[in-house]
Amino acid sequence: MPPDRWQQHNITFVDGEMARRTIAERLGPGLIEAEAGGQLTGWWFMNKQPWPLRYLADKPSPAIESLLSDFIGDGVATLCLPCVYEPETDAFGGPEAMEAAHELFHSDSRHLLTYQPSPMHLGRRETAVLLASAMMRGAGLDWFEQGDVWAKVAALRPVTNPPPPERAAELISPMQKLMTADARSLCRPNGPLHRYDEWVTAFERAGATLADLAGRGALTRGLRAVIAHHVIFHANRAGLLRDDQSALSYIAREVVMGTSDHTESPTEATASIDSVSAVNTDTITTPTADAERLRNALVDQLRTDGHARTPAVETALRTVPRHVFVPDASLEDAYANAPVHIKYDTDGTSISCASQPGVVALMLDQLEAQPGERILELGAGTGYNAGLLAHLVGENGHVTTLDVDDDLVEGARTHLAAAGITNVEAVTRDGALGYAEAAPYDRIIATVGAHGVPHAWLQQLAPGGRLLVPQRLKGTVSRSIAYEQRDGRWVSLGSEMNTFMPLRRGIADDDRRVIPLSTDGAVRLQAPAGLNIDADALAGVLDQPHTEEWTGMTVRAMESPEWMELFVTCSLPSGLIRMLFPQSAKGTLLTEDPYPSSTAVVDKGTVTYLARRLSKEKTPEGDRLWEFGVIGHGPGSDELVARVADAIRTWDRDYRHREATFEIQPLDAPEIEQRPGLFALDTPLNRIVVDWR
């Protein structure tokens, strides 16, 4: 294939977890759609930073360029640059072998995007060994020739700390099962590779093609050296760390070269590996060592992101084993910077999860728990957050954690016991009631979203105590706010943008409802249940002609417009409401770049939403800027659009460089005179004053 037909984009993601989610949820489907539309073919990637995406096309794909621009605008990537692709033709054995490599890269990339490690699937390390072994057998390599390939990989990925001899001996048998297993037999129904037979076929075919080229003298490098290069490329694409690659190749080499009596054939071995339980994600390296490595890598990432700012919080996160609290998740999922959902409502909606570690760290920074303190947590979930709190307060402190569901409380108790944590009491109780039996508390932290602040929380705090609550202020705009009582007033010390699952089944319920905006229901509002919205009046509103107004307010890449969101939500009766939409709605039902956070304003049968576009202006440093606009549909949309745009401009002109403070007041407190920069938000339980002055 002519080199000038290859297109390459180097994508610099914000962090590894953001990259994994964006690639799986947005880029993968976008590539498949662009391929189906004839814009490109043969796409593949490598899993590193920056993330290189390569595909065949006469020119860069407009769909992919638009998607990459979205990544910058959404803050998931900092750079997306076009680059020249230089194939490693010599390393892969010459032009014909390079063409075969590209075919394998494409198939491998497609399957890696969809095959996710889980209790019913194999892990990335196990599939790497299975696929590499299938490729070697496809090339007709005998047992010792396969061992030589692993030795070449081990030479390129030298192990720095080889496992002790006794541990290496333990790993020989499971590794040999992987190396000699018939991967195709695992593709049968209910097998761990079910529906992934084409993945296995791609590696077998690549091995056979390379062997044919070698037999015809058309391979410019040794067959086993080329296959070793393929093994490393797949491992990199699969996201295996260098330590993983070192361990795999070291043990695989030892399986073959460590003794001369390993003569088991694939046929003889297949019967012993017929399920995930036979060879699972813990077979190659010590689970405890893996967990510690992944946990430390996660905390390193959180520190880079600006969280876990104190040594105490950092130490707690490095010490408390999250995987013990989510036993059904793989180690990779347990230590990803993402929530792990553990309970669902009857309609499939998640109602409890282990919160995203980045959010957990952010709130622990805000809480500032000290040794010896008594803490009340509202929302036990898995028990993980309570375990972190227990570590922070130490053996002389105590944590009480509440949840409304018996099964969640029992699970939290089990997980805490498994982790050896003894200074936590888990209780079934409506969190809005608090737990007076163990009051007063030095700190109260809610890990569930609230609208009003229950009176019990304030009453059960000790003098000088701190309340930390993820609070939905208006519309769907929420912030994690730390309150303390000063001179008889409950005032904020600081706040961070944050959203949690709402309180439910109690006196402070803050439920949500879904309201379709498009005829097919693809675009819909996720609105607070208590907000007065006429769903019938909004049915199919997006089918009506639109009005738009661009505000002149711009943001840089990675600059959060969170304070603008809050100001606009305070300024309008409905507030800003989250709008859910699929990727396919962009450029069809909606503009090319609708703002994905709290974005919609509603007035009777009219709706507006925020959008962005690349501005012609740039920063003094030459960086790009994105301008915010307002799009409206429905009767009188031009008037509502103008009101939203005016609120954005007011914030930009007068309040952009300020942060708001918050105060909890009783509902019968004297009313304040509201004006731009000073708002009173009434909840069913109290009044929240938001002040930018």
PDB file of N, CA and C in Angstrom, residues 559-623:
ATOM      1  N   GLU A 559     -10.061  24.057  29.945  1.00  0.00           N
ATOM      2  CA  GLU A 559     -10.591  25.021  30.917  1.00  0.00           C
ATOM      3  C   GLU A 559     -12.034  24.648  31.235  1.00  0.00           C
ATOM      4  N   SER A 560     -12.331  24.447  32.499  1.00  0.00           N
ATOM      5  CA  SER A 560     -13.681  24.057  32.890  1.00  0.00           C
ATOM      6  C   SER A 560     -14.592  25.278  32.968  1.00  0.00           C
ATOM      7  N   PRO A 561     -15.763  25.218  32.315  1.00  0.00           N
ATOM      8  CA  PRO A 561     -16.735  26.310  32.435  1.00  0.00           C
ATOM      9  C   PRO A 561     -17.704  26.086  33.596  1.00  0.00           C
ATOM     10  N   GLU A 562     -17.251  25.391  34.658  1.00  0.00           N
ATOM     11  CA  GLU A 562     -18.149  24.976  35.738  1.00  0.00           C
ATOM     12  C   GLU A 562     -18.820  26.156  36.439  1.00  0.00           C
ATOM     13  N   TRP A 563     -18.084  27.276  36.620  1.00  0.00           N
ATOM     14  CA  TRP A 563     -18.691  28.417  37.313  1.00  0.00           C
ATOM     15  C   TRP A 563     -19.702  29.119  36.413  1.00  0.00           C
ATOM     16  N   MET A 564     -19.478  29.094  35.115  1.00  0.00           N
ATOM     17  CA  MET A 564     -20.485  29.613  34.188  1.00  0.00           C
ATOM     18  C   MET A 564     -21.761  28.790  34.298  1.00  0.00           C
ATOM     19  N   GLU A 565     -21.620  27.456  34.344  1.00  0.00           N
ATOM     20  CA  GLU A 565     -22.788  26.591  34.512  1.00  0.00           C
ATOM     21  C   GLU A 565     -23.585  26.991  35.744  1.00  0.00           C
ATOM     22  N   LEU A 566     -22.886  27.180  36.859  1.00  0.00           N
ATOM     23  CA  LEU A 566     -23.578  27.511  38.103  1.00  0.00           C
ATOM     24  C   LEU A 566     -24.273  28.862  38.002  1.00  0.00           C
ATOM     25  N   PHE A 567     -23.592  29.857  37.433  1.00  0.00           N
ATOM     26  CA  PHE A 567     -24.186  31.192  37.322  1.00  0.00           C
ATOM     27  C   PHE A 567     -25.443  31.151  36.452  1.00  0.00           C
ATOM     28  N   VAL A 568     -25.369  30.473  35.320  1.00  0.00           N
ATOM     29  CA  VAL A 568     -26.520  30.411  34.419  1.00  0.00           C
ATOM     30  C   VAL A 568     -27.659  29.638  35.068  1.00  0.00           C
ATOM     31  N   THR A 569     -27.347  28.546  35.755  1.00  0.00           N
ATOM     32  CA  THR A 569     -28.415  27.762  36.381  1.00  0.00           C
ATOM     33  C   THR A 569     -29.115  28.566  37.464  1.00  0.00           C
ATOM     34  N   CYS A 570     -28.358  29.412  38.181  1.00  0.00           N
ATOM     35  CA  CYS A 570     -28.968  30.254  39.210  1.00  0.00           C
ATOM     36  C   CYS A 570     -29.821  31.362  38.602  1.00  0.00           C
ATOM     37  N   SER A 571     -29.512  31.765  37.378  1.00  0.00           N
ATOM     38  CA  SER A 571     -30.138  32.936  36.762  1.00  0.00           C
ATOM     39  C   SER A 571     -31.471  32.638  36.092  1.00  0.00           C
ATOM     40  N   LEU A 572     -31.789  31.362  35.843  1.00  0.00           N
ATOM     41  CA  LEU A 572     -32.973  31.013  35.052  1.00  0.00           C
ATOM     42  C   LEU A 572     -33.899  30.097  35.842  1.00  0.00           C
ATOM     43  N   PRO A 573     -35.211  30.247  35.676  1.00  0.00           N
ATOM     44  CA  PRO A 573     -36.162  29.494  36.510  1.00  0.00           C
ATOM     45  C   PRO A 573     -35.954  27.983  36.512  1.00  0.00           C
ATOM     46  N   SER A 574     -35.720  27.386  35.354  1.00  0.00           N
ATOM     47  CA  SER A 574     -35.569  25.927  35.322  1.00  0.00           C
ATOM     48  C   SER A 574     -34.174  25.481  35.708  1.00  0.00           C
ATOM     49  N   GLY A 575     -33.219  26.417  35.702  1.00  0.00           N
ATOM     50  CA  GLY A 575     -31.830  26.021  35.837  1.00  0.00           C
ATOM     51  C   GLY A 575     -31.350  25.311  34.587  1.00  0.00           C
ATOM     52  N   LEU A 576     -30.113  24.876  34.603  1.00  0.00           N
ATOM     53  CA  LEU A 576     -29.570  24.066  33.514  1.00  0.00           C
ATOM     54  C   LEU A 576     -29.807  22.597  33.825  1.00  0.00           C
ATOM     55  N   ILE A 577     -30.260  21.856  32.830  1.00  0.00           N
ATOM     56  CA  ILE A 577     -30.648  20.460  33.012  1.00  0.00           C
ATOM     57  C   ILE A 577     -29.797  19.593  32.094  1.00  0.00           C
ATOM     58  N   ARG A 578     -29.390  18.449  32.616  1.00  0.00           N
ATOM     59  CA  ARG A 578     -28.592  17.526  31.806  1.00  0.00           C
ATOM     60  C   ARG A 578     -29.409  16.994  30.633  1.00  0.00           C
ATOM     61  N   MET A 579     -28.789  16.981  29.455  1.00  0.00           N
ATOM     62  CA  MET A 579     -29.425  16.453  28.249  1.00  0.00           C
ATOM     63  C   MET A 579     -28.618  15.253  27.770  1.00  0.00           C
ATOM     64  N   LEU A 580     -29.267  14.120  27.623  1.00  0.00           N
ATOM     65  CA  LEU A 580     -28.616  12.896  27.179  1.00  0.00           C
ATOM     66  C   LEU A 580     -28.835  12.726  25.684  1.00  0.00           C
ATOM     67  N   PHE A 581     -27.782  12.351  24.972  1.00  0.00           N
ATOM     68  CA  PHE A 581     -27.921  12.164  23.528  1.00  0.00           C
ATOM     69  C   PHE A 581     -26.850  11.207  23.024  1.00  0.00           C
ATOM     70  N   PRO A 582     -27.175  10.424  21.986  1.00  0.00           N
ATOM     71  CA  PRO A 582     -26.180   9.531  21.395  1.00  0.00           C
ATOM     72  C   PRO A 582     -25.279  10.292  20.434  1.00  0.00           C
ATOM     73  N   GLN A 583     -24.174   9.679  20.072  1.00  0.00           N
ATOM     74  CA  GLN A 583     -23.240  10.289  19.127  1.00  0.00           C
ATOM     75  C   GLN A 583     -23.926  10.605  17.800  1.00  0.00           C
ATOM     76  N   SER A 584     -24.862   9.751  17.400  1.00  0.00           N
ATOM     77  CA  SER A 584     -25.522   9.935  16.105  1.00  0.00           C
ATOM     78  C   SER A 584     -26.405  11.175  16.059  1.00  0.00           C
ATOM     79  N   ALA A 585     -26.725  11.757  17.218  1.00  0.00           N
ATOM     80  CA  ALA A 585     -27.568  12.961  17.240  1.00  0.00           C
ATOM     81  C   ALA A 585     -26.790  14.210  16.855  1.00  0.00           C
ATOM     82  N   LYS A 586     -25.449  14.137  16.942  1.00  0.00           N
ATOM     83  CA  LYS A 586     -24.636  15.301  16.588  1.00  0.00           C
ATOM     84  C   LYS A 586     -24.724  15.552  15.086  1.00  0.00           C
ATOM     85  N   GLY A 587     -25.031  16.781  14.716  1.00  0.00           N
ATOM     86  CA  GLY A 587     -25.124  17.132  13.309  1.00  0.00           C
ATOM     87  C   GLY A 587     -26.423  16.713  12.660  1.00  0.00           C
ATOM     88  N   THR A 588     -27.315  16.082  13.427  1.00  0.00           N
ATOM     89  CA  THR A 588     -28.628  15.696  12.886  1.00  0.00           C
ATOM     90  C   THR A 588     -29.713  16.367  13.723  1.00  0.00           C
ATOM     91  N   LEU A 589     -30.054  15.763  14.843  1.00  0.00           N
ATOM     92  CA  LEU A 589     -31.037  16.385  15.733  1.00  0.00           C
ATOM     93  C   LEU A 589     -30.461  17.600  16.448  1.00  0.00           C
ATOM     94  N   LEU A 590     -29.154  17.561  16.690  1.00  0.00           N
ATOM     95  CA  LEU A 590     -28.473  18.625  17.420  1.00  0.00           C
ATOM     96  C   LEU A 590     -27.388  19.235  16.544  1.00  0.00           C
ATOM     97  N   THR A 591     -26.720  20.272  17.059  1.00  0.00           N
ATOM     98  CA  THR A 591     -25.588  20.854  16.350  1.00  0.00           C
ATOM     99  C   THR A 591     -24.429  19.871  16.346  1.00  0.00           C
ATOM    100  N   GLU A 592     -23.353  20.256  15.680  1.00  0.00           N
ATOM    101  CA  GLU A 592     -22.183  19.381  15.592  1.00  0.00           C
ATOM    102  C   GLU A 592     -21.507  19.193  16.944  1.00  0.00           C
ATOM    103  N   ASP A 593     -21.609  20.178  17.842  1.00  0.00           N
ATOM    104  CA  ASP A 593     -20.870  20.104  19.105  1.00  0.00           C
ATOM    105  C   ASP A 593     -21.726  20.585  20.271  1.00  0.00           C
ATOM    106  N   PRO A 594     -22.774  19.845  20.642  1.00  0.00           N
ATOM    107  CA  PRO A 594     -23.570  20.226  21.816  1.00  0.00           C
ATOM    108  C   PRO A 594     -22.762  20.038  23.091  1.00  0.00           C
ATOM    109  N   TYR A 595     -22.952  20.922  24.050  1.00  0.00           N
ATOM    110  CA  TYR A 595     -22.231  20.851  25.324  1.00  0.00           C
ATOM    111  C   TYR A 595     -22.773  19.669  26.124  1.00  0.00           C
ATOM    112  N   PRO A 596     -21.913  18.749  26.588  1.00  0.00           N
ATOM    113  CA  PRO A 596     -22.411  17.496  27.140  1.00  0.00           C
ATOM    114  C   PRO A 596     -22.740  17.522  28.625  1.00  0.00           C
ATOM    115  N   SER A 597     -22.548  18.619  29.332  1.00  0.00           N
ATOM    116  CA  SER A 597     -22.826  18.661  30.764  1.00  0.00           C
ATOM    117  C   SER A 597     -24.245  19.174  30.990  1.00  0.00           C
ATOM    118  N   SER A 598     -24.485  19.842  32.134  1.00  0.00           N
ATOM    119  CA  SER A 598     -25.792  20.473  32.339  1.00  0.00           C
ATOM    120  C   SER A 598     -25.920  21.590  31.316  1.00  0.00           C
ATOM    121  N   THR A 599     -26.927  21.510  30.460  1.00  0.00           N
ATOM    122  CA  THR A 599     -26.904  22.333  29.248  1.00  0.00           C
ATOM    123  C   THR A 599     -28.248  22.918  28.850  1.00  0.00           C
ATOM    124  N   ALA A 600     -29.360  22.267  29.227  1.00  0.00           N
ATOM    125  CA  ALA A 600     -30.670  22.640  28.686  1.00  0.00           C
ATOM    126  C   ALA A 600     -31.439  23.550  29.636  1.00  0.00           C
ATOM    127  N   VAL A 601     -32.171  24.503  29.057  1.00  0.00           N
ATOM    128  CA  VAL A 601     -33.100  25.362  29.787  1.00  0.00           C
ATOM    129  C   VAL A 601     -34.483  25.138  29.193  1.00  0.00           C
ATOM    130  N   VAL A 602     -35.488  25.049  30.057  1.00  0.00           N
ATOM    131  CA  VAL A 602     -36.848  24.749  29.613  1.00  0.00           C
ATOM    132  C   VAL A 602     -37.796  25.856  30.059  1.00  0.00           C
ATOM    133  N   ASP A 603     -38.695  26.242  29.167  1.00  0.00           N
ATOM    134  CA  ASP A 603     -39.780  27.167  29.500  1.00  0.00           C
ATOM    135  C   ASP A 603     -41.013  26.723  28.718  1.00  0.00           C
ATOM    136  N   LYS A 604     -41.940  26.049  29.414  1.00  0.00           N
ATOM    137  CA  LYS A 604     -43.145  25.498  28.791  1.00  0.00           C
ATOM    138  C   LYS A 604     -42.756  24.554  27.648  1.00  0.00           C
ATOM    139  N   GLY A 605     -43.116  24.888  26.392  1.00  0.00           N
ATOM    140  CA  GLY A 605     -42.820  23.998  25.273  1.00  0.00           C
ATOM    141  C   GLY A 605     -41.563  24.360  24.520  1.00  0.00           C
ATOM    142  N   THR A 606     -40.689  25.144  25.144  1.00  0.00           N
ATOM    143  CA  THR A 606     -39.460  25.604  24.494  1.00  0.00           C
ATOM    144  C   THR A 606     -38.249  25.067  25.244  1.00  0.00           C
ATOM    145  N   VAL A 607     -37.223  24.697  24.503  1.00  0.00           N
ATOM    146  CA  VAL A 607     -35.986  24.225  25.113  1.00  0.00           C
ATOM    147  C   VAL A 607     -34.804  24.889  24.425  1.00  0.00           C
ATOM    148  N   THR A 608     -33.782  25.211  25.201  1.00  0.00           N
ATOM    149  CA  THR A 608     -32.505  25.652  24.639  1.00  0.00           C
ATOM    150  C   THR A 608     -31.414  24.739  25.172  1.00  0.00           C
ATOM    151  N   TYR A 609     -30.311  24.679  24.459  1.00  0.00           N
ATOM    152  CA  TYR A 609     -29.146  23.962  24.976  1.00  0.00           C
ATOM    153  C   TYR A 609     -27.885  24.695  24.546  1.00  0.00           C
ATOM    154  N   LEU A 610     -26.816  24.459  25.281  1.00  0.00           N
ATOM    155  CA  LEU A 610     -25.545  25.106  24.999  1.00  0.00           C
ATOM    156  C   LEU A 610     -24.788  24.320  23.939  1.00  0.00           C
ATOM    157  N   ALA A 611     -24.028  25.041  23.135  1.00  0.00           N
ATOM    158  CA  ALA A 611     -23.208  24.416  22.093  1.00  0.00           C
ATOM    159  C   ALA A 611     -21.874  25.137  22.041  1.00  0.00           C
ATOM    160  N   ARG A 612     -20.920  24.540  21.346  1.00  0.00           N
ATOM    161  CA  ARG A 612     -19.600  25.141  21.199  1.00  0.00           C
ATOM    162  C   ARG A 612     -19.161  25.088  19.742  1.00  0.00           C
ATOM    163  N   ARG A 613     -18.279  26.006  19.400  1.00  0.00           N
ATOM    164  CA  ARG A 613     -17.651  25.966  18.087  1.00  0.00           C
ATOM    165  C   ARG A 613     -16.246  26.532  18.231  1.00  0.00           C
ATOM    166  N   LEU A 614     -15.381  26.114  17.333  1.00  0.00           N
ATOM    167  CA  LEU A 614     -14.013  26.612  17.354  1.00  0.00           C
ATOM    168  C   LEU A 614     -14.020  28.092  16.990  1.00  0.00           C
ATOM    169  N   SER A 615     -13.399  28.896  17.834  1.00  0.00           N
ATOM    170  CA  SER A 615     -13.384  30.344  17.610  1.00  0.00           C
ATOM    171  C   SER A 615     -12.260  30.726  16.657  1.00  0.00           C
ATOM    172  N   LYS A 616     -12.468  31.814  15.928  1.00  0.00           N
ATOM    173  CA  LYS A 616     -11.401  32.350  15.089  1.00  0.00           C
ATOM    174  C   LYS A 616     -10.318  32.999  15.941  1.00  0.00           C
ATOM    175  N   GLU A 617     -10.682  33.396  17.147  1.00  0.00           N
ATOM    176  CA  GLU A 617      -9.715  34.009  18.048  1.00  0.00           C
ATOM    177  C   GLU A 617      -8.822  32.943  18.674  1.00  0.00           C
ATOM    178  N   LYS A 618      -7.652  33.373  19.120  1.00  0.00           N
ATOM    179  CA  LYS A 618      -6.729  32.486  19.820  1.00  0.00           C
ATOM    180  C   LYS A 618      -6.185  33.196  21.049  1.00  0.00           C
ATOM    181  N   THR A 619      -5.598  32.435  21.948  1.00  0.00           N
ATOM    182  CA  THR A 619      -4.979  33.022  23.132  1.00  0.00           C
ATOM    183  C   THR A 619      -3.702  33.748  22.719  1.00  0.00           C
ATOM    184  N   PRO A 620      -3.161  34.599  23.591  1.00  0.00           N
ATOM    185  CA  PRO A 620      -1.885  35.258  23.273  1.00  0.00           C
ATOM    186  C   PRO A 620      -0.769  34.264  22.961  1.00  0.00           C
ATOM    187  N   GLU A 621      -0.892  33.040  23.519  1.00  0.00           N
ATOM    188  CA  GLU A 621       0.127  32.014  23.259  1.00  0.00           C
ATOM    189  C   GLU A 621      -0.139  31.262  21.963  1.00  0.00           C
ATOM    190  N   GLY A 622      -1.239  31.587  21.285  1.00  0.00           N
ATOM    191  CA  GLY A 622      -1.566  30.921  20.027  1.00  0.00           C
ATOM    192  C   GLY A 622      -2.420  29.683  20.174  1.00  0.00           C
ATOM    193  N   ASP A 623      -2.918  29.409  21.395  1.00  0.00           N
ATOM    194  CA  ASP A 623      -3.760  28.230  21.605  1.00  0.00           C
ATOM    195  C   ASP A 623      -5.184  28.497  21.122  1.00  0.00           C
TER     196      ASP A 623
END
